[in-house]
XYZ file of C-alpha atoms in Angstrom:
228
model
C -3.695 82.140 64.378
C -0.583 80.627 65.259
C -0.716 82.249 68.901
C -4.767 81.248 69.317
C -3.935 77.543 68.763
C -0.732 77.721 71.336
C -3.378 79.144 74.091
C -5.979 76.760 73.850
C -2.964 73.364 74.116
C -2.223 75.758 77.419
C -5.505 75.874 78.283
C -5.915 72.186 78.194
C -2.654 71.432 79.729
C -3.693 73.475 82.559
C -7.393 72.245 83.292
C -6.266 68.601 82.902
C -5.347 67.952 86.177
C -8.840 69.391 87.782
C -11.001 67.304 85.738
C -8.485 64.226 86.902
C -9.110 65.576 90.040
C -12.940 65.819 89.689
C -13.451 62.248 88.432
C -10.577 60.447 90.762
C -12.847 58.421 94.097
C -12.583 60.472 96.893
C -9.524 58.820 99.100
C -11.059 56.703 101.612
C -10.397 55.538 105.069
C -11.725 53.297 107.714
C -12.690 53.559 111.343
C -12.903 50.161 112.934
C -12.945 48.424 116.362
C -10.879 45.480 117.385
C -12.339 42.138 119.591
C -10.818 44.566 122.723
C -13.307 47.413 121.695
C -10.193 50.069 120.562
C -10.983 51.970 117.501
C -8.680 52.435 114.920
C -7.977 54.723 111.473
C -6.898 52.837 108.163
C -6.610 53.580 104.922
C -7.064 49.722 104.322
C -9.124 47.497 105.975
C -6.775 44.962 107.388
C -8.114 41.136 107.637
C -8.460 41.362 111.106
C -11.497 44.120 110.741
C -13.704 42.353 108.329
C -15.942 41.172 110.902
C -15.724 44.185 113.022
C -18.286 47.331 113.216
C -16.643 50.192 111.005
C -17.187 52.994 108.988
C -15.945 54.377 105.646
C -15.279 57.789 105.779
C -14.623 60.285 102.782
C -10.780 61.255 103.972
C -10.964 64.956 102.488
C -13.939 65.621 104.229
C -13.621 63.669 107.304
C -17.863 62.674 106.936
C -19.247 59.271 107.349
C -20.270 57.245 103.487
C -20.923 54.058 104.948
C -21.639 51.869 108.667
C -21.354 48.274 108.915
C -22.281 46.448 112.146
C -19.883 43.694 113.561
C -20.549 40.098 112.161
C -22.737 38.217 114.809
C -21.579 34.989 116.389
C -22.780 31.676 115.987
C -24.305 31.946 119.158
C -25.785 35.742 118.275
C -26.905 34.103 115.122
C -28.227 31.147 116.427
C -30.074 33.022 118.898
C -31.483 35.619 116.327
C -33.009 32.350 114.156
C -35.038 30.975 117.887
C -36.269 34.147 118.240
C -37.616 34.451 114.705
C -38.535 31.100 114.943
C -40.383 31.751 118.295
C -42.262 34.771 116.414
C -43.122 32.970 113.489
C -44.831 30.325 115.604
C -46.625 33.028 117.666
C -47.714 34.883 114.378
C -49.531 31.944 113.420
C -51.333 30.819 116.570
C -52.614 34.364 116.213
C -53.618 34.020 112.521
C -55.222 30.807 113.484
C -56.771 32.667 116.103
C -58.398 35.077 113.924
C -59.816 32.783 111.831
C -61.166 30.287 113.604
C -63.341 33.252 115.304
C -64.291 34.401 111.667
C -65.157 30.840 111.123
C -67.047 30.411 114.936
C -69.080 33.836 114.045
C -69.685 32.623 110.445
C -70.887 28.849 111.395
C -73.128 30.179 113.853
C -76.002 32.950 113.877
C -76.936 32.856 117.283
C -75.446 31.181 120.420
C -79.157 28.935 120.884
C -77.991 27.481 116.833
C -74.462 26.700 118.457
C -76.286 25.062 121.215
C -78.399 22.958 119.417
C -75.762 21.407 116.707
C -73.285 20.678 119.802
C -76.594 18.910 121.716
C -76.975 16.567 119.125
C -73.610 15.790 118.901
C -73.897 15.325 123.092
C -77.179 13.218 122.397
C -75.480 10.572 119.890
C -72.490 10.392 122.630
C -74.578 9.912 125.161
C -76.271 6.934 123.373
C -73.184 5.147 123.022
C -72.443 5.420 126.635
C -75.779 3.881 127.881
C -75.119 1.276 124.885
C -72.099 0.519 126.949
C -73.175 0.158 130.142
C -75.779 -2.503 128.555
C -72.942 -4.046 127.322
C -71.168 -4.572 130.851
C -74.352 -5.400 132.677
C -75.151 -8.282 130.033
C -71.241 -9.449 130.316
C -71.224 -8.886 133.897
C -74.460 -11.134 134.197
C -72.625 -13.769 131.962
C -69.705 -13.929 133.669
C -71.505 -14.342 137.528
C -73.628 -17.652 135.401
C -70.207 -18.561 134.187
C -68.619 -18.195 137.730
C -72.343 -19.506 139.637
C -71.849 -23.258 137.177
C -68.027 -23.379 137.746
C -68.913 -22.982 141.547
C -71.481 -25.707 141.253
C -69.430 -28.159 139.863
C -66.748 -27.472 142.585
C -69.253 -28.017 145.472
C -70.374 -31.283 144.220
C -67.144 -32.339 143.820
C -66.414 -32.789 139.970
C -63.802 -30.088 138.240
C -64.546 -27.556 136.055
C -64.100 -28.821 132.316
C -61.838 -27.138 130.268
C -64.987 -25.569 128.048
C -66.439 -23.531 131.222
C -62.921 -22.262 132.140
C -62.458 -20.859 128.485
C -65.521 -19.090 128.875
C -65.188 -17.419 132.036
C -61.229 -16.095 130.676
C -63.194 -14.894 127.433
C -66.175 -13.211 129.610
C -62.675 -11.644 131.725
C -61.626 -10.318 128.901
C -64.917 -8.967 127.288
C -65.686 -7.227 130.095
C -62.474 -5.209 130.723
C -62.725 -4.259 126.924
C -66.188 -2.843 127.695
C -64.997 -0.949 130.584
C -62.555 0.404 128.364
C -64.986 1.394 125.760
C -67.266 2.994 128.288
C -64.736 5.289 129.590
C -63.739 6.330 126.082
C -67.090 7.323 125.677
C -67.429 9.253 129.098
C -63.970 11.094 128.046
C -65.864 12.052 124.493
C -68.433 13.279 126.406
C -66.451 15.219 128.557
C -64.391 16.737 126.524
C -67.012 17.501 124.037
C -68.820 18.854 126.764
C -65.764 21.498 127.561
C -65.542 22.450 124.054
C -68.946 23.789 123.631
C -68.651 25.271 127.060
C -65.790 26.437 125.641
C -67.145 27.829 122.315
C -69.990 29.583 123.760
C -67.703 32.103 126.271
C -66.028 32.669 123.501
C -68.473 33.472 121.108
C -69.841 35.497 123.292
C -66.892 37.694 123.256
C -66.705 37.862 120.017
C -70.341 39.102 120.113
C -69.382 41.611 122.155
C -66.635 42.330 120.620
C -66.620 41.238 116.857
C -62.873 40.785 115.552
C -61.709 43.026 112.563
C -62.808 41.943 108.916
C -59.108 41.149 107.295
C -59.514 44.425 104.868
C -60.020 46.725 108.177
C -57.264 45.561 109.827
C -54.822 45.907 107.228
C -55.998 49.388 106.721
C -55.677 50.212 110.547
C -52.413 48.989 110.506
C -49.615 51.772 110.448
C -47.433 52.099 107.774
C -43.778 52.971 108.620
C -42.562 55.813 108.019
C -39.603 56.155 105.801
C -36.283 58.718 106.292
C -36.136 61.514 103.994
């Protein structure tokens, strides 16, 4: 019994050092690069490596555990946030894209209704600019009384009284507001004119070719594949 008890202490003596062996971390070491691109072996990662590419290799077995990339610059990482800026800004023009042709192709039923709403809006504009024009041919007509009495006066020889002259500097003044206001309206009318020119090439491409419901597309989109 005596013996039996002796053997198994052996036993356990003996295996000790495999099962320290077993759990004890693999000894590691480190492959690195320096600024002048020459790679080095470590068992430590000296201070001078922490922003360098390396790997951690298991040193028993000589294979790769673990890659990390060089730090980036602050010029690397202040290019890296333009360019995701710059994508971000492009990603949304395109969203906004999208939907305002969902929202052209849902506003409209046929290209005669987009006609129609965008003629009335043309008709109201083009009210206001014949309202203007009244407008400068009544100041214009003021202003050449104005300038006809002043003119009188000066042929017969009195002066022009102080009351006439205000008028014809207010009448000035009127009128180059109205010219103002006219051409504001001729720009509206312009520009609203491009838009629906605008509008209807491009709902006609979309009737052609009708963009992807939001469902669809995220279901033709490819899904990346992961490693195994």
């Amino acid at each position: 019994m005596r013996i039996s008890w002796i053997m198994i202490l052996l036993v356990v003596i003996l295996a000790a050092p495999a099962v320290q062996a077993q759990t004890d971390p693999a000894p590691k070491l480190y492959r690195w690069t320096d600024k002048d691109g020459k790679e080095h072996y470590t068992d430590s990662l000296p201070a001078e490596a922490v922003d360098a590419a390396r790997a951690e290799l298991n040193k028993a077995s000589g294979s790769t555990v673990s890659k990390v990339e060089r730090a980036m610059t602050d010029d690397e990482r202040a290019q890296k946030a333009r360019e995701a800026e710059t994508a971000a800004a492009a990603a949304k023009i395109e969203a906004d894209r999208l939907q305002n042709d969902r929202t052209l192709l849902s506003s409209y039923s046929s290209e005669s209704e987009l006609q129609k709403t965008y003629s009335e809006r043309l008709i109201l504009v083009e009210e206001s600019v014949k309202s203007a024009q009244v407008g400068i041919n009544s100041q214009r007509g003021s202003l050449a009384s104005l300038l006809a009495h002043a003119t009188d006066r000066e042929l017969a020889g009195q002066a022009v009284d102080a009351r006439t002259l205000e008028n014809l500097g207010d009448a000035h003044r009127q009128l180059g507001e109205q010219k103002h206001a006219l051409q504001r309206r001729e720009a509206e009318r312009k520009d609203l004119q491009n838009e629906l020119d605008d509008l209807l090439a491009r709902y006609r491409e979309l009737k052609a070719n009708p963009p992807a419901e939001p469902e669809a597309a995220a279901r033709q989109t490819p899904v990346p594949k992961t490693g195994a």
